[in-house]
Structure formats: C-alpha cells, structure tokens
Short mmCIF file of C-alpha atoms in Angstrom, two decimals:
data_model
loop_
_atom_site.label_atom_id
_atom_site.label_comp_id
_atom_site.label_asym_id
_atom_site.label_seq_id
_atom_site.Cartn_x
_atom_site.Cartn_y
_atom_site.Cartn_z
CA MET A 1 107.72 67.93 114.33
CA LYS A 2 104.15 68.77 113.41
CA ASN A 3 103.67 69.89 109.79
CA ILE A 4 107.30 69.07 108.86
CA GLN A 5 108.27 65.90 106.97
CA LYS A 6 111.74 64.38 106.76
CA ASN A 7 112.68 61.91 104.03
CA LYS A 8 115.32 59.17 103.88
CA MET A 9 117.78 61.59 102.29
CA GLY A 10 117.62 63.86 105.35
CA LYS A 11 115.68 66.61 103.61
CA TYR A 12 112.67 68.48 104.97
CA ARG A 13 109.45 70.01 103.68
CA TYR A 14 106.38 71.55 105.22
CA TYR A 15 102.78 70.43 104.81
CA PHE A 16 99.43 71.53 106.19
CA ASN A 17 95.71 71.38 105.44
CA TYR A 18 93.51 74.41 105.03
CA GLU A 19 89.80 74.32 104.28
CA GLY A 20 89.99 70.75 103.00
CA LYS A 21 93.00 71.37 100.75
CA ARG A 22 96.53 70.08 101.38
CA TYR A 23 99.55 72.34 100.86
CA GLN A 24 103.18 71.23 100.87
CA GLY A 25 106.53 72.75 100.02
CA SER A 26 109.54 71.52 98.08
CA TRP A 27 112.21 69.45 99.81
CA CYS A 28 115.02 71.52 101.32
CA ASN A 29 118.20 70.78 103.26
CA SER A 30 117.37 72.64 106.48
CA LEU A 31 114.76 72.05 109.14
CA ALA A 32 114.91 75.75 110.02
CA LEU A 33 114.25 76.72 106.39
CA ALA A 34 111.31 74.30 106.16
CA ARG A 35 109.87 75.79 109.33
CA GLU A 36 110.32 79.33 107.96
CA GLN A 37 108.61 78.33 104.71
CA LEU A 38 105.77 76.76 106.70
CA PHE A 39 105.04 79.96 108.60
CA GLU A 40 105.20 82.04 105.42
CA ALA A 41 102.96 79.64 103.51
CA GLN A 42 100.36 79.50 106.28
CA ALA A 43 100.29 83.28 106.48
CA LYS A 44 99.95 83.51 102.70
CA VAL A 45 97.06 81.03 102.57
CA CYS A 46 95.23 82.65 105.47
CA LYS A 47 95.53 86.03 103.77
CA ASP A 48 94.93 85.18 100.10
CA GLY A 49 93.34 81.72 100.29
CA PHE A 50 95.98 80.00 98.10
CA ILE A 51 99.69 79.49 97.49
CA ASP A 52 101.38 78.19 94.38
CA ASN A 53 105.05 78.51 93.54
CA LYS A 54 104.13 79.14 89.92
CA GLN A 55 102.19 82.22 90.96
CA ILE A 56 104.81 83.77 93.26
CA THR A 57 106.04 86.96 91.62
CA PHE A 58 109.49 88.47 91.47
CA ARG A 59 108.20 91.33 93.63
CA GLN A 60 107.12 88.94 96.39
CA VAL A 61 110.53 87.25 96.51
CA HIS A 62 112.17 90.67 96.38
CA ASP A 63 110.16 91.74 99.44
CA TRP A 64 111.17 88.59 101.33
CA PHE A 65 114.81 89.16 100.41
CA MET A 66 114.73 92.81 101.50
CA GLU A 67 113.33 91.85 104.91
CA ARG A 68 116.47 89.79 105.52
CA HIS A 69 118.85 92.09 103.69
CA THR A 70 117.90 95.54 105.02
CA GLY A 71 119.56 95.22 108.41
CA GLN A 72 122.83 94.03 106.89
CA ILE A 73 123.69 97.14 104.88
CA GLU A 74 124.33 100.79 105.64
CA GLY A 75 121.53 103.32 105.35
CA SER A 76 122.91 105.30 102.40
CA THR A 77 123.61 102.10 100.44
CA HIS A 78 120.14 100.81 101.22
CA LYS A 79 118.58 104.04 99.94
CA LYS A 80 120.50 103.78 96.64
CA GLU A 81 119.42 100.16 96.26
CA LEU A 82 115.78 101.06 96.87
CA ASP A 83 115.98 103.82 94.26
CA ASP A 84 117.56 101.51 91.67
CA LEU A 85 115.05 98.74 92.37
CA LYS A 86 112.10 101.12 92.13
CA ASN A 87 113.28 102.88 88.97
CA HIS A 88 114.85 100.03 86.97
CA VAL A 89 114.39 96.52 88.36
CA LEU A 90 110.79 96.22 89.54
CA PRO A 91 109.30 97.84 86.39
CA LYS A 92 110.98 95.08 84.33
CA PHE A 93 110.54 92.06 86.60
CA GLY A 94 108.20 92.91 89.48
CA ASP A 95 104.84 91.50 88.35
CA TYR A 96 106.10 88.42 86.50
CA PRO A 97 105.88 85.02 88.22
CA ILE A 98 109.52 84.44 89.06
CA ALA A 99 109.42 80.81 87.90
CA SER A 100 108.37 81.92 84.41
CA ILE A 101 111.22 84.42 83.82
CA THR A 102 113.52 83.05 81.12
CA VAL A 103 117.19 83.52 80.32
CA ASP A 104 116.28 85.21 77.02
CA TYR A 105 114.13 87.80 78.78
CA CYS A 106 116.88 88.48 81.35
CA GLN A 107 119.40 88.90 78.53
CA SER A 108 117.17 91.37 76.68
CA VAL A 109 116.65 93.45 79.84
CA TYR A 110 120.35 93.44 80.66
CA ASP A 111 121.29 94.42 77.09
CA GLU A 112 118.94 97.41 77.43
CA TRP A 113 120.42 98.40 80.79
CA ALA A 114 123.97 98.02 79.51
CA SER A 115 123.34 100.32 76.56
CA ASP A 116 121.66 103.04 78.64
CA LEU A 117 123.03 102.90 82.19
CA VAL A 118 126.53 103.16 83.62
CA GLY A 119 125.46 101.20 86.70
CA HIS A 120 124.18 98.17 84.78
CA LYS A 121 126.44 95.71 86.61
CA LYS A 122 125.04 96.83 89.96
CA LEU A 123 121.48 96.24 88.71
CA ARG A 124 122.48 92.77 87.54
CA GLY A 125 123.75 92.03 91.02
CA TYR A 126 120.46 93.12 92.61
CA VAL A 127 118.37 90.93 90.33
CA SER A 128 120.67 87.95 90.71
CA ARG A 129 120.39 88.08 94.49
CA VAL A 130 116.59 87.97 94.29
CA PHE A 131 116.75 84.90 92.04
CA LYS A 132 119.12 83.25 94.52
CA GLU A 133 116.60 83.95 97.27
CA ALA A 134 113.97 82.16 95.16
CA MET A 135 116.36 79.21 94.79
CA ARG A 136 116.94 79.16 98.55
CA ARG A 137 113.18 78.85 99.01
CA ASP A 138 112.90 76.12 96.35
CA ILE A 139 110.66 78.27 94.18
CA ILE A 140 113.04 77.91 91.21
CA SER A 141 115.88 75.48 90.50
CA ARG A 142 118.35 77.84 88.81
CA ASN A 143 119.28 81.50 88.54
CA PRO A 144 118.69 82.63 84.93
CA PHE A 145 121.10 85.55 85.36
CA ASP A 146 123.94 83.04 85.76
CA LEU A 147 123.58 82.45 82.01
CA VAL A 148 123.28 86.10 80.97
CA GLN A 149 126.30 87.27 78.97
CA GLN A 150 128.07 90.62 78.99
CA PRO A 151 126.99 92.65 75.92
CA LEU A 152 129.67 93.62 73.41
CA ARG A 153 128.47 97.24 73.56
CA TYR A 154 127.76 98.87 76.87
CA LYS A 155 127.66 102.35 78.35
CA LYS A 156 130.90 103.43 80.00
CA PRO A 157 131.38 106.22 82.53
CA SER A 158 131.88 109.59 80.87
CA PRO A 159 135.36 111.14 81.03
CA LYS A 160 136.00 112.80 84.36
CA ASP A 161 136.06 116.61 84.23
CA PHE A 162 138.82 118.38 86.07
CA LEU A 163 140.30 121.87 86.20
CA GLU A 164 143.54 122.79 84.52
CA LYS A 165 146.06 124.62 86.68
CA ASP A 166 145.08 128.10 85.43
CA GLU A 167 141.38 127.27 85.86
CA LEU A 168 141.98 126.13 89.41
CA ILE A 169 143.82 129.37 90.18
CA GLU A 170 140.90 131.41 88.78
CA PHE A 171 138.32 129.37 90.67
CA ASN A 172 140.20 129.68 93.96
CA SER A 173 140.72 133.42 93.44
CA VAL A 174 137.00 134.03 92.86
CA ALA A 175 136.09 131.83 95.81
CA HIS A 176 138.48 133.71 98.10
CA GLU A 177 137.17 137.10 96.99
CA THR A 178 133.43 136.38 97.07
CA LEU A 179 132.73 133.71 99.69
CA PRO A 180 132.48 134.06 103.46
CA LEU A 181 135.13 132.13 105.37
CA LYS A 182 133.00 129.06 106.10
CA LYS A 183 132.06 128.50 102.45
CA TYR A 184 135.56 129.30 101.25
CA LEU A 185 137.00 126.66 103.56
CA MET A 186 134.65 124.06 102.09
CA VAL A 187 136.13 124.77 98.66
CA ARG A 188 139.69 124.96 99.95
CA VAL A 189 139.47 121.63 101.78
CA LEU A 190 138.12 120.04 98.58
CA GLU A 191 141.04 121.48 96.62
CA LYS A 192 143.76 120.61 99.11
CA THR A 193 142.71 117.10 100.11
CA GLY A 194 140.82 115.50 97.21
CA ALA A 195 138.14 114.52 99.74
CA ARG A 196 134.59 113.54 98.82
CA ARG A 197 131.88 116.08 99.68
CA GLY A 198 130.35 113.81 102.35
CA GLU A 199 133.79 113.53 103.93
CA VAL A 200 134.22 117.32 103.94
CA VAL A 201 130.98 118.01 105.81
CA GLY A 202 131.77 115.02 108.02
CA LEU A 203 134.85 116.70 109.51
CA ARG A 204 134.86 117.54 113.22
CA TRP A 205 137.34 119.74 115.03
CA SER A 206 139.01 116.63 116.44
CA SER A 207 139.85 115.78 112.81
CA ILE A 208 142.30 118.69 112.64
CA ASP A 209 145.83 118.44 114.01
CA PHE A 210 146.80 122.12 114.22
CA LYS A 211 150.31 121.26 115.36
CA HIS A 212 151.27 118.90 112.54
CA ASN A 213 149.12 120.44 109.77
CA THR A 214 147.07 117.32 109.07
CA ILE A 215 143.41 116.43 108.56
CA THR A 216 142.12 112.97 109.49
CA ILE A 217 139.27 111.78 107.30
CA ASN A 218 137.37 108.92 108.94
CA LYS A 219 133.69 109.88 108.77
CA SER A 220 131.21 110.89 106.09
CA VAL A 221 127.77 112.50 106.25
CA LYS A 222 125.29 110.24 104.48
CA THR A 223 121.62 110.25 103.56
CA GLY A 224 119.57 107.29 104.71
CA VAL A 225 116.02 106.18 104.03
CA GLY A 226 113.63 109.11 104.34
CA ASN A 227 116.46 111.54 103.51
CA LYS A 228 117.61 111.50 107.13
CA LEU A 229 121.24 112.51 107.67
CA TYR A 230 123.64 110.50 109.77
CA LEU A 231 127.40 110.50 110.40
CA GLY A 232 128.64 107.18 109.10
CA LYS A 233 131.78 105.44 107.98
CA THR A 234 133.75 106.51 104.95
CA LYS A 235 133.22 104.66 101.67
CA ASN A 236 135.46 101.78 102.79
CA ASP A 237 138.16 101.03 105.37
CA SER A 238 140.93 102.36 103.14
CA SER A 239 139.09 105.68 102.86
CA CYS A 240 140.07 106.39 106.48
CA ARG A 241 143.24 108.41 106.07
CA THR A 242 145.30 111.32 107.37
CA VAL A 243 146.44 113.92 104.83
CA GLU A 244 148.80 116.85 105.10
CA VAL A 245 147.65 120.36 104.18
CA ASP A 246 149.39 123.71 103.86
CA THR A 247 149.89 126.12 106.74
CA GLU A 248 147.50 128.73 105.32
CA THR A 249 144.61 126.21 105.33
CA ILE A 250 145.33 125.33 108.97
CA GLU A 251 145.46 129.01 109.92
CA LEU A 252 142.13 129.67 108.18
CA LEU A 253 140.58 126.69 110.00
CA ALA A 254 141.82 128.08 113.35
CA LYS A 255 140.28 131.44 112.47
CA TRP A 256 136.97 129.81 111.54
CA LYS A 257 136.90 127.79 114.76
CA LYS A 258 136.85 131.02 116.78
CA GLN A 259 134.26 132.67 114.53
CA GLN A 260 132.07 129.57 114.60
CA ALA A 261 132.01 129.43 118.42
CA LEU A 262 130.86 133.07 118.57
CA ARG A 263 128.13 132.49 115.97
CA ILE A 264 126.82 129.35 117.69
CA ARG A 265 126.59 131.11 121.06
CA ALA A 266 124.92 134.11 119.43
CA SER A 267 122.22 131.70 118.19
CA ASN A 268 121.68 130.46 121.78
CA LEU A 269 123.10 127.07 120.89
CA ARG A 270 125.78 125.04 122.64
CA VAL A 271 129.31 124.70 121.30
CA LYS A 272 130.06 120.99 121.44
CA ARG A 273 133.30 119.29 122.38
CA ASP A 274 135.82 118.92 119.53
CA SER A 275 134.99 115.24 119.00
CA GLU A 276 131.34 116.15 118.32
CA GLN A 277 131.40 119.68 116.89
CA MET A 278 131.12 119.67 113.10
CA ILE A 279 133.43 122.09 111.30
CA PHE A 280 130.71 122.76 108.73
CA GLU A 281 127.46 122.81 110.69
CA ASN A 282 123.91 123.74 109.67
CA ALA A 283 121.80 126.51 111.23
CA TYR A 284 120.92 124.23 114.14
CA ASN A 285 124.52 123.23 114.81
CA SER A 286 123.90 119.77 113.41
CA LEU A 287 124.84 117.81 110.28
CA MET A 288 124.92 119.64 106.96
CA TYR A 289 123.61 118.10 103.75
CA PRO A 290 126.52 117.21 101.38
CA GLN A 291 124.47 118.87 98.62
CA LYS A 292 125.38 122.23 100.21
CA VAL A 293 128.97 121.72 99.08
CA TYR A 294 127.71 121.27 95.51
CA ASN A 295 125.74 124.51 95.81
CA VAL A 296 128.83 126.42 96.95
CA VAL A 297 130.92 125.08 94.05
CA LYS A 298 128.22 126.12 91.56
CA GLU A 299 127.94 129.54 93.22
CA VAL A 300 131.61 130.19 92.55
CA LEU A 301 131.63 128.58 89.10
CA ASN A 302 128.92 130.94 87.88
CA LYS A 303 131.20 133.90 88.66
CA THR A 304 134.17 132.56 86.67
CA THR A 305 134.95 132.28 82.96
CA ILE A 306 135.21 128.47 83.27
CA THR A 307 132.81 126.69 80.90
CA LYS A 308 133.26 123.15 82.24
CA ASP A 309 130.40 121.55 84.15
CA ILE A 310 132.21 120.71 87.39
CA GLY A 311 131.03 119.73 90.86
CA PRO A 312 132.66 118.82 94.18
CA HIS A 313 133.98 115.50 92.86
CA SER A 314 135.77 117.36 90.06
CA PHE A 315 138.25 118.67 92.64
CA ARG A 316 139.11 115.08 93.52
CA HIS A 317 139.97 114.47 89.86
CA THR A 318 141.77 117.81 89.68
CA TRP A 319 143.96 116.93 92.66
CA SER A 320 144.75 113.52 91.15
CA THR A 321 145.51 114.99 87.73
CA LEU A 322 147.89 117.64 89.02
CA ALA A 323 149.59 115.17 91.37
CA ILE A 324 150.13 112.47 88.72
CA ASN A 325 151.23 114.94 86.05
CA GLY A 326 153.54 116.47 88.64
CA GLY A 327 155.27 113.10 89.05
CA MET A 328 153.81 111.96 92.40
CA ASP A 329 154.12 108.22 92.98
CA ILE A 330 150.84 106.42 92.23
CA SER A 331 150.84 104.73 95.65
CA LYS A 332 150.93 108.14 97.36
CA VAL A 333 148.09 109.40 95.15
CA SER A 334 146.09 106.29 96.06
CA ALA A 335 146.69 106.84 99.79
CA GLN A 336 145.64 110.51 99.57
CA LEU A 337 142.40 109.62 97.78
CA GLY A 338 141.61 106.72 100.09
CA HIS A 339 141.45 104.14 97.31
CA ALA A 340 141.38 100.48 98.30
CA SER A 341 144.50 99.84 96.21
CA SER A 342 146.80 101.47 93.69
CA ARG A 343 145.02 99.37 91.04
CA THR A 344 141.84 101.43 91.60
CA THR A 345 143.80 104.63 91.05
CA LEU A 346 145.46 103.23 87.93
CA ASP A 347 142.10 102.12 86.51
CA ASN A 348 140.62 105.59 87.03
CA TYR A 349 143.59 107.61 85.84
CA THR A 350 145.36 105.37 83.30
CA HIS A 351 145.30 108.13 80.67
CA LEU A 352 147.14 110.45 83.06
CA THR A 353 149.87 107.94 83.93
CA GLU A 354 150.37 107.32 80.21
CA GLU A 355 150.67 111.07 79.54
CA SER A 356 153.11 111.44 82.44
CA ARG A 357 155.18 108.50 81.18
CA SER A 358 155.27 109.99 77.67
CA LYS A 359 156.31 113.39 79.06
CA THR A 360 159.10 111.78 81.11
CA MET A 361 160.40 109.90 78.04
CA LYS A 362 160.49 113.09 75.93
CA GLU A 363 162.38 114.92 78.68
CA PHE A 364 164.80 112.00 78.93
CA GLU A 365 165.39 112.00 75.17
CA ALA A 366 166.01 115.76 75.22
CA ILE A 367 168.66 115.30 77.87
CA THR A 368 170.39 112.23 76.42
CA GLY A 369 170.25 113.28 72.78
CA ASN A 370 171.81 110.62 70.55
CA TRP A 371 173.57 108.52 73.18
#
C-alpha cells in the first residue's frame, strides 16, 4: 500500500514526503493503525508544517482520545469527565510534551490530588488512559502512571450526614404542613425509598403499582453536555429495582395524579400516557432538573430546628441507618438501595453494622446474664 511500509517482523509504519522533507512513524502491529496515523500525520503537517513525536502535547493526545471515547460513554458521565479534565487534569499536564512527562512529576501531581480531592483515583484513571492512547500511537513506550504509588495520606470522603429518628419526624411534619402536594411527595418518596434525586424525578406513572403498593425505579434524569436533560439509565444495572412503600404514600400519589392531570390541561398541555408522563414534571410538562429536589429539601430544612447540612442524598443515608439499626438484613438494605452488591453497602455503612452488632450483643448479655 502506498505510504505504508511493512517489515520482516510483520509490523507497519507510515511514511510520506512533504515539501522536500520525509516524515515517518514508529513501527506498529496493525495496518489499520498505521493508516490512521498516516492520515493524522498528513493533516498535521498540512496544517502546521511539521510533526514530531517529541513535540506532541498531552492535550493533543487527550483530544485524540476523546474523539474515540466520547461516543462510548453516557452523557452525564461524559460531562463529569470533561469538568474534571478541565479543572484538574489539563492545567497540570495539558501543555507539556507527553513524551517528556516523568514518573516523578506524575507522582507529585497525584500526591497533591490525593491530599486535596476525594475523587483522586478517578483523575488518575483519566490521565492513565491518555498515556495509554499515546502508547497505542507509538508516541511513548510506557505509561508513567503505572509506576505512580498510592500516597500514605489521602483525602477520604467526609462522614455521611443523616437524620436521627426524631429529626426525621420533625422534617416530615414541617414538609407536610408547609409544602404543596407535589413538593411534599418528592420529599416523601426520598424518605420512603432511599432513592437518588435523579431517580425520583425520573419516575413515571407506569413506575407505580397502585394495587401492590410498589414503586419501580429503572430510570434517572441526567444532565448531559450543555446542561441538557435526558431520561437515562439508573447508575448501574443493579440500581433497577422495585421497592415497597406504605399505603399512605400510594394514596397521596393517586391524589396527585388526578390533580396533575387537571393542572396540565389547564395549562393547555397534553397529559401523556402513563409510560411517558413524569410524576414530577416541569412547567412545560417535561423533565425536571434533579436540582429542584435539592431546593425543596433546603426549603423545608430552613423551617426546622435541624442544624445539620443535609441534602436529598442524606435521606438515602437516613433510610439505610434506620434500617440497619433496626436489624434489617444487609442484603435487603443493599437491594433497596440498588447497590451492586452487599459489599458496597457494608463498605459504606460498616460503622452502622458494628453499632448494630454491639447493640445486639448487649441485649443478648442482658437476657442471658451469667449463663
């Protein structure tokens, strides 16, 4: 093939001449990869007049990687990655020639991230994938992050805030007294199911089984690139679940369904079929921003005597705390929360299982005495 060489070892590389100068790539294992590198190199030379692996920056390889990577991940995840790359990764690595970045420099950056950021492991993963892309293109021979070590001191997630039983009663009482039905149901569904806020605003009327008092959680409202909302999958496959709720919650949902239909028609909008109609809709009968749930929680919190800084996710921790301390089996707690495994639940709530175990032992000793 023109402009592609093959050696005795079965490897390929591109070559071409431009304005009297010869350009060639490094040997690689794939004809398709050599062809891809040829097209990229020709485009680079035509645009900038030169190409040199030693001058290719981290940012350039990052851009190449993102072109391939973007279509393989969900919109909300892609947005988070872009934010992390813009705020943390590119300022540290972007303008350096990728071939000149050393293990020592990577270690110093990672030590800094680990001391300041809870999500330092995620950032490490981003950077490592860009270096692997550079290896795939024969720009570098090794990934320096493969040699970076985990620091002895690193920032851990802060303890999860949750409401004690009396605080939950106060919060629910204030919510019931001060909120209109729609907003109150947002709070109540959070309390009763331990759902994430995106899952709450992602509920449709087909999610409710009025006969068997259950709610099926299988969708979540997410924010993609450009802050555009879309109804996507839950966090993972195990997050799709059906949970039981109390009769009062089901009755309130039935009441809201009737009120909602009247309000939508009064706004000259169409009431959609149950499989499409959102339970918590915006003013245009479309998807609601998950942030609205946060605003409702803060609206109620400001009217209580509770001093804790809680948000929608706090009710997930509250549900878990009360369930575990009440003696619920950890596998049932895991299923309710939609965790991938009981191990995830144990990792998040180890302190609670230890407290519950200690409480059980004390109760056992009180019963058995000096047997």
